[in-house]
PDB file of C-alpha atoms in Angstrom:
ATOM      1  CA  MET N 546      18.688 -14.686  -2.082  1.00 41.00           C
ATOM      2  CA  GLU N 547      17.725 -17.868  -3.883  1.00 44.00           C
ATOM      3  CA  ASP N 548      19.440 -18.276  -7.286  1.00 44.00           C
ATOM      4  CA  ASN N 549      17.317 -18.589 -10.406  1.00 41.00           C
ATOM      5  CA  PRO N 550      18.842 -20.827 -13.108  1.00 41.00           C
ATOM      6  CA  ILE N 551      16.566 -19.383 -15.819  1.00 39.00           C
ATOM      7  CA  PRO N 552      17.419 -16.052 -17.527  1.00 41.00           C
ATOM      8  CA  CYS N 553      14.762 -13.655 -16.295  1.00 41.00           C
ATOM      9  CA  ALA N 554      13.380 -10.173 -16.935  1.00 43.00           C
ATOM     10  CA  GLY N 555      12.304  -9.482 -13.377  1.00 45.00           C
ATOM     11  CA  HIS N 556      12.080 -10.691  -9.814  1.00 44.00           C
ATOM     12  CA  ILE N 557      10.024  -9.878  -6.724  1.00 49.00           C
ATOM     13  CA  THR N 558       9.816 -11.406  -3.287  1.00 45.00           C
ATOM     14  CA  ARG N 559       6.354 -11.694  -1.725  1.00 48.00           C
ATOM     15  CA  TYR N 560       5.752 -13.249   1.681  1.00 45.00           C
ATOM     16  CA  GLY N 561       9.201 -14.835   1.579  1.00 44.00           C
ATOM     17  CA  VAL N 562       8.620 -16.391  -1.859  1.00 41.00           C
ATOM     18  CA  HIS N 563      10.863 -15.436  -4.780  1.00 38.00           C
ATOM     19  CA  ILE N 564       8.968 -14.796  -8.022  1.00 42.00           C
ATOM     20  CA  TRP N 565      10.696 -14.337 -11.373  1.00 41.00           C
ATOM     21  CA  TRP N 566       9.126 -13.503 -14.705  1.00 42.00           C
ATOM     22  CA  THR N 567      10.658 -14.192 -18.087  1.00 38.00           C
ATOM     23  CA  ILE N 568      10.572 -12.918 -21.631  1.00 37.00           C
ATOM     24  CA  PRO N 569      10.595 -15.754 -24.197  1.00 40.00           C
ATOM     25  CA  ASP N 570      13.688 -15.933 -26.432  1.00 40.00           C
ATOM     26  CA  GLY N 571      13.349 -13.807 -29.544  1.00 40.00           C
ATOM     27  CA  SER N 572      10.540 -11.633 -28.186  1.00 37.00           C
ATOM     28  CA  VAL N 573      12.839  -8.682 -27.488  1.00 39.00           C
ATOM     29  CA  SER N 574      14.220  -7.167 -30.669  1.00 38.00           C
ATOM     30  CA  LYS N 575      15.888  -4.077 -29.185  1.00 38.00           C
ATOM     31  CA  PRO N 576      19.670  -3.932 -29.030  1.00 40.00           C
ATOM     32  CA  GLU N 577      21.192  -4.709 -25.608  1.00 44.00           C
ATOM     33  CA  SER N 578      21.783  -0.991 -24.859  1.00 41.00           C
ATOM     34  CA  ASP N 579      18.075  -0.151 -25.383  1.00 41.00           C
ATOM     35  CA  LYS N 580      16.595  -2.851 -23.151  1.00 39.00           C
ATOM     36  CA  ILE N 581      14.448  -1.646 -20.283  1.00 42.00           C
ATOM     37  CA  ASN N 582      15.885  -2.255 -16.833  1.00 45.00           C
ATOM     38  CA  LEU N 583      12.906  -3.313 -14.711  1.00 45.00           C
ATOM     39  CA  PRO N 584      13.201  -2.007 -11.135  1.00 62.00           C
ATOM     40  CA  THR N 585      12.759  -4.339  -8.212  1.00 84.00           C
ATOM     41  CA  ILE N 586      10.132  -3.056  -5.802  1.00 91.00           C
ATOM     42  CA  THR N 587      10.345  -4.526  -2.312  1.00 93.00           C
ATOM     43  CA  LEU N 588       8.157  -4.110   0.737  1.00 96.00           C
ATOM     44  CA  ARG N 589       9.179  -4.170   4.372  1.00 96.00           C
ATOM     45  CA  SER N 590       7.950  -2.964   7.734  1.00 96.00           C
ATOM     46  CA  ALA N 591       8.740   0.693   8.363  1.00 97.00           C
ATOM     47  CA  THR N 592      11.303   1.720  10.959  1.00 96.00           C
ATOM     48  CA  GLU N 593      11.346   4.874  13.030  1.00 96.00           C
ATOM     49  CA  GLU N 594      14.295   6.079  10.931  1.00 97.00           C
ATOM     50  CA  ASP N 595      12.024   5.974   7.839  1.00 98.00           C
ATOM     51  CA  LEU N 596       9.540   8.500   9.253  1.00 97.00           C
ATOM     52  CA  PRO N 597      11.186  11.708   7.905  1.00 97.00           C
ATOM     53  CA  ILE N 598      11.188  10.295   4.352  1.00 98.00           C
ATOM     54  CA  ILE N 599       7.623   9.033   4.775  1.00 98.00           C
ATOM     55  CA  HIS N 600       6.600  12.517   5.885  1.00 97.00           C
ATOM     56  CA  LEU N 601       8.218  14.030   2.764  1.00 97.00           C
ATOM     57  CA  ILE N 602       6.180  11.685   0.568  1.00 97.00           C
ATOM     58  CA  GLU N 603       3.056  12.608   2.546  1.00 96.00           C
ATOM     59  CA  THR N 604       3.614  16.346   2.040  1.00 95.00           C
ATOM     60  CA  ASP N 605       4.216  15.866  -1.692  1.00 95.00           C
ATOM     61  CA  VAL N 606       1.069  13.780  -2.202  1.00 93.00           C
ATOM     62  CA  TYR N 607      -1.575  15.237   0.126  1.00 89.00           C
ATOM     63  CA  PRO N 608      -2.885  18.806   0.447  1.00 86.00           C
ATOM     64  CA  ALA N 609      -3.364  18.424   4.226  1.00 86.00           C
ATOM     65  CA  PRO N 610      -0.527  16.110   5.345  1.00 91.00           C
ATOM     66  CA  TRP N 611      -0.163  14.442   8.705  1.00 93.00           C
ATOM     67  CA  THR N 612       2.409  16.084  10.981  1.00 95.00           C
ATOM     68  CA  PRO N 613       5.760  14.420  11.805  1.00 95.00           C
ATOM     69  CA  ASN N 614       4.627  14.022  15.423  1.00 95.00           C
ATOM     70  CA  PHE N 615       1.396  12.313  14.343  1.00 95.00           C
ATOM     71  CA  PHE N 616       3.434   9.886  12.210  1.00 95.00           C
ATOM     72  CA  ARG N 617       5.574   9.013  15.261  1.00 96.00           C
ATOM     73  CA  ILE N 618       2.462   8.348  17.362  1.00 95.00           C
ATOM     74  CA  ILE N 619       0.857   6.220  14.637  1.00 94.00           C
ATOM     75  CA  TYR N 620       4.126   4.343  14.090  1.00 95.00           C
ATOM     76  CA  HIS N 621       4.412   3.351  17.761  1.00 94.00           C
ATOM     77  CA  MET N 622       0.760   2.277  17.861  1.00 93.00           C
ATOM     78  CA  ASN N 623       0.787   0.271  14.603  1.00 89.00           C
ATOM     79  CA  LYS N 624       4.324  -0.996  13.870  1.00 89.00           C
ATOM     80  CA  GLY N 625       3.092  -4.267  12.393  1.00 92.00           C
ATOM     81  CA  PHE N 626       0.858  -2.454   9.929  1.00 95.00           C
ATOM     82  CA  PHE N 627       3.244   0.335   8.870  1.00 97.00           C
ATOM     83  CA  ILE N 628       4.810  -0.732   5.574  1.00 97.00           C
ATOM     84  CA  VAL N 629       7.165   0.955   3.113  1.00 97.00           C
ATOM     85  CA  ALA N 630       7.802   0.244  -0.569  1.00 96.00           C
ATOM     86  CA  LEU N 631      11.344   0.586  -1.878  1.00 96.00           C
ATOM     87  CA  ASP N 632      12.783   0.916  -5.361  1.00 93.00           C
ATOM     88  CA  GLY N 633      16.262  -0.363  -4.651  1.00 91.00           C
ATOM     89  CA  GLU N 634      17.150   1.476  -1.431  1.00 92.00           C
ATOM     90  CA  GLU N 635      14.817   4.454  -2.030  1.00 95.00           C
ATOM     91  CA  ILE N 636      11.529   4.630  -0.116  1.00 97.00           C
ATOM     92  CA  ILE N 637       8.876   5.423  -2.722  1.00 97.00           C
ATOM     93  CA  GLY N 638       5.649   4.783  -0.835  1.00 97.00           C
ATOM     94  CA  TYR N 639       4.061   3.640   2.377  1.00 98.00           C
ATOM     95  CA  THR N 640       0.845   2.502   3.955  1.00 97.00           C
ATOM     96  CA  VAL N 641      -0.280   2.312   7.548  1.00 97.00           C
ATOM     97  CA  GLY N 642      -3.235   0.471   8.994  1.00 97.00           C
ATOM     98  CA  GLU N 643      -4.689  -0.763  12.241  1.00 96.00           C
ATOM     99  CA  ILE N 644      -7.064  -3.466  13.413  1.00 96.00           C
ATOM    100  CA  GLU N 645     -10.158  -2.254  15.233  1.00 94.00           C
ATOM    101  CA  LEU N 646     -12.997  -4.052  16.975  1.00 92.00           C
ATOM    102  CA  MET N 647     -16.373  -3.279  15.422  1.00 87.00           C
ATOM    103  CA  GLY N 648     -19.943  -4.342  16.031  1.00 83.00           C
ATOM    104  CA  LYS N 649     -21.641  -5.516  19.180  1.00 84.00           C
ATOM    105  CA  LYS N 650     -19.682  -5.822  22.418  1.00 84.00           C
ATOM    106  CA  SER N 651     -21.023  -9.343  22.847  1.00 84.00           C
ATOM    107  CA  ASN N 652     -19.762 -10.409  19.411  1.00 83.00           C
ATOM    108  CA  PRO N 653     -17.184  -7.949  18.056  1.00 87.00           C
ATOM    109  CA  ARG N 654     -15.513  -8.450  14.706  1.00 91.00           C
ATOM    110  CA  LYS N 655     -12.052  -7.337  13.696  1.00 94.00           C
ATOM    111  CA  ALA N 656     -11.793  -4.804  10.892  1.00 96.00           C
ATOM    112  CA  GLY N 657      -8.616  -3.644   9.195  1.00 97.00           C
ATOM    113  CA  HIS N 658      -8.521   0.125   8.745  1.00 97.00           C
ATOM    114  CA  VAL N 659      -6.284   1.401   5.934  1.00 98.00           C
ATOM    115  CA  MET N 660      -5.420   4.703   7.604  1.00 97.00           C
ATOM    116  CA  ASN N 661      -3.157   6.112   4.914  1.00 96.00           C
ATOM    117  CA  ILE N 662      -1.417   5.137   1.699  1.00 97.00           C
ATOM    118  CA  ALA N 663       0.813   7.246  -0.541  1.00 96.00           C
ATOM    119  CA  VAL N 664       3.240   6.710  -3.420  1.00 96.00           C
ATOM    120  CA  LYS N 665       5.726   9.262  -4.761  1.00 96.00           C
ATOM    121  CA  GLY N 666       4.436  10.962  -7.892  1.00 92.00           C
ATOM    122  CA  SER N 667       7.339   9.575  -9.934  1.00 92.00           C
ATOM    123  CA  HIS N 668       6.227   6.010  -9.109  1.00 93.00           C
ATOM    124  CA  GLN N 669       2.438   6.362  -9.281  1.00 91.00           C
ATOM    125  CA  GLY N 670       0.582   4.258 -11.824  1.00 89.00           C
ATOM    126  CA  ARG N 671       3.105   1.398 -11.613  1.00 89.00           C
ATOM    127  CA  GLY N 672       1.289  -0.891  -9.180  1.00 90.00           C
ATOM    128  CA  VAL N 673       3.180   0.196  -6.055  1.00 94.00           C
ATOM    129  CA  GLY N 674      -0.008   1.298  -4.276  1.00 93.00           C
ATOM    130  CA  THR N 675      -1.634  -2.025  -5.133  1.00 93.00           C
ATOM    131  CA  MET N 676       1.355  -3.908  -3.691  1.00 94.00           C
ATOM    132  CA  LEU N 677       1.116  -1.881  -0.481  1.00 96.00           C
ATOM    133  CA  LEU N 678      -2.645  -2.432  -0.259  1.00 96.00           C
ATOM    134  CA  ASP N 679      -2.236  -6.188  -0.825  1.00 95.00           C
ATOM    135  CA  GLU N 680       0.406  -6.394   1.904  1.00 96.00           C
ATOM    136  CA  VAL N 681      -1.551  -4.480   4.544  1.00 97.00           C
ATOM    137  CA  GLU N 682      -4.671  -6.556   3.745  1.00 97.00           C
ATOM    138  CA  PHE N 683      -2.582  -9.736   4.117  1.00 96.00           C
ATOM    139  CA  ARG N 684      -1.423  -8.532   7.539  1.00 96.00           C
ATOM    140  CA  PHE N 685      -5.026  -7.683   8.488  1.00 97.00           C
ATOM    141  CA  VAL N 686      -6.054 -11.270   7.713  1.00 96.00           C
ATOM    142  CA  GLN N 687      -3.086 -12.575   9.733  1.00 95.00           C
ATOM    143  CA  GLY N 688      -4.368 -10.416  12.603  1.00 95.00           C
ATOM    144  CA  GLY N 689      -7.840 -11.959  12.387  1.00 95.00           C
ATOM    145  CA  ALA N 690      -9.697  -9.251  10.443  1.00 96.00           C
ATOM    146  CA  ASP N 691     -12.411 -10.316   8.014  1.00 95.00           C
ATOM    147  CA  ILE N 692     -13.138  -6.886   6.532  1.00 96.00           C
ATOM    148  CA  ALA N 693     -11.067  -3.853   5.523  1.00 97.00           C
ATOM    149  CA  TYR N 694     -12.170  -0.263   5.219  1.00 97.00           C
ATOM    150  CA  LEU N 695     -10.721   3.088   4.244  1.00 97.00           C
ATOM    151  CA  GLU N 696     -11.611   6.696   3.610  1.00 96.00           C
ATOM    152  CA  VAL N 697     -10.926   8.523   0.350  1.00 96.00           C
ATOM    153  CA  ARG N 698     -11.486  12.114  -0.756  1.00 94.00           C
ATOM    154  CA  GLU N 699     -14.608  12.651  -2.835  1.00 95.00           C
ATOM    155  CA  SER N 700     -12.439  14.350  -5.490  1.00 94.00           C
ATOM    156  CA  ASN N 701      -9.762  11.608  -5.614  1.00 92.00           C
ATOM    157  CA  LEU N 702     -11.230   9.659  -8.517  1.00 93.00           C
ATOM    158  CA  ASN N 703      -7.961   7.861  -9.330  1.00 89.00           C
ATOM    159  CA  ALA N 704      -7.733   6.366  -5.835  1.00 91.00           C
ATOM    160  CA  GLN N 705     -11.445   5.491  -5.847  1.00 95.00           C
ATOM    161  CA  ASN N 706     -10.966   3.581  -9.103  1.00 93.00           C
ATOM    162  CA  VAL N 707      -7.970   1.688  -7.701  1.00 91.00           C
ATOM    163  CA  TYR N 708      -9.957   0.737  -4.598  1.00 95.00           C
ATOM    164  CA  LYS N 709     -12.992  -0.342  -6.660  1.00 96.00           C
ATOM    165  CA  HIS N 710     -10.716  -2.458  -8.849  1.00 93.00           C
ATOM    166  CA  ARG N 711      -9.321  -4.064  -5.664  1.00 94.00           C
ATOM    167  CA  GLY N 712     -12.830  -5.010  -4.456  1.00 96.00           C
ATOM    168  CA  TYR N 713     -13.737  -2.040  -2.244  1.00 97.00           C
ATOM    169  CA  LYS N 714     -17.336  -0.828  -2.343  1.00 97.00           C
ATOM    170  CA  TYR N 715     -18.757   2.579  -1.425  1.00 96.00           C
ATOM    171  CA  VAL N 716     -20.659   2.442   1.887  1.00 97.00           C
ATOM    172  CA  ARG N 717     -21.406   6.043   2.796  1.00 96.00           C
ATOM    173  CA  THR N 718     -20.243   9.650   2.667  1.00 96.00           C
ATOM    174  CA  ALA N 719     -18.577  11.208   5.728  1.00 95.00           C
ATOM    175  CA  LYS N 720     -19.504  14.888   5.618  1.00 95.00           C
ATOM    176  CA  ASP N 721     -16.481  17.242   5.858  1.00 92.00           C
ATOM    177  CA  TYR N 722     -14.242  14.291   6.797  1.00 92.00           C
ATOM    178  CA  TYR N 723     -11.185  16.088   5.417  1.00 90.00           C
ATOM    179  CA  GLY N 724     -12.246  19.480   6.757  1.00 89.00           C
ATOM    180  CA  ASP N 725     -12.491  21.023   3.315  1.00 89.00           C
ATOM    181  CA  GLU N 726     -14.061  18.031   1.573  1.00 92.00           C
ATOM    182  CA  ASP N 727     -16.291  15.017   2.116  1.00 95.00           C
ATOM    183  CA  GLY N 728     -14.801  11.554   2.350  1.00 95.00           C
ATOM    184  CA  TYR N 729     -16.167   8.295   0.996  1.00 97.00           C
ATOM    185  CA  ILE N 730     -16.069   5.262   3.274  1.00 97.00           C
ATOM    186  CA  MET N 731     -15.301   2.095   1.308  1.00 98.00           C
ATOM    187  CA  THR N 732     -15.163  -1.500   2.570  1.00 97.00           C
ATOM    188  CA  LYS N 733     -13.974  -4.860   1.304  1.00 97.00           C
ATOM    189  CA  PRO N 734     -14.452  -8.369   2.698  1.00 97.00           C
ATOM    190  CA  LEU N 735     -11.140 -10.112   3.338  1.00 96.00           C
ATOM    191  CA  ASP N 736     -10.544 -13.754   2.447  1.00 86.00           C
ATOM    192  CA  ARG N 737      -9.164 -15.813   5.284  1.00 67.00           C
TER     193      ARG N 737
END
């Protein structure tokens, strides 16, 4: 890892770039023992060995989780778009996507489909989901997609607000998409 000569409060690595943030001298008045230790969240491509932990997160977050076998199938179909978030060495979230061809056969366009995203309850509300969404969208653009879309439960207002804040717009309702509930289809144009 690249060394930072400046005292810093935090560090992340995005797309191979090291980013540090600082707290100006004198702005922290707490004694050394009371200072907050900011965790370092990292993202990487998922491995097959990660799937059992990913499934545990899925079952904790969703009322109708995907099965372990379905995760294995999706993993082998979408390795480049299956991403995990780590707090230190602990997997705390994941997302999986795929690129699909949409539109007319004579002039198809590539669309990135955010198939699933979940963050452990203990780490929700800390920007981990946003980091995962940003990364999968970045990979969609690298794969030639110019639009992203996803489905979200009608009752999941928190997720809908996150997606709206990230530029997603409601397109339509998919009746009984989740079996017991309607789903909203949301899309977002991707910058190339």
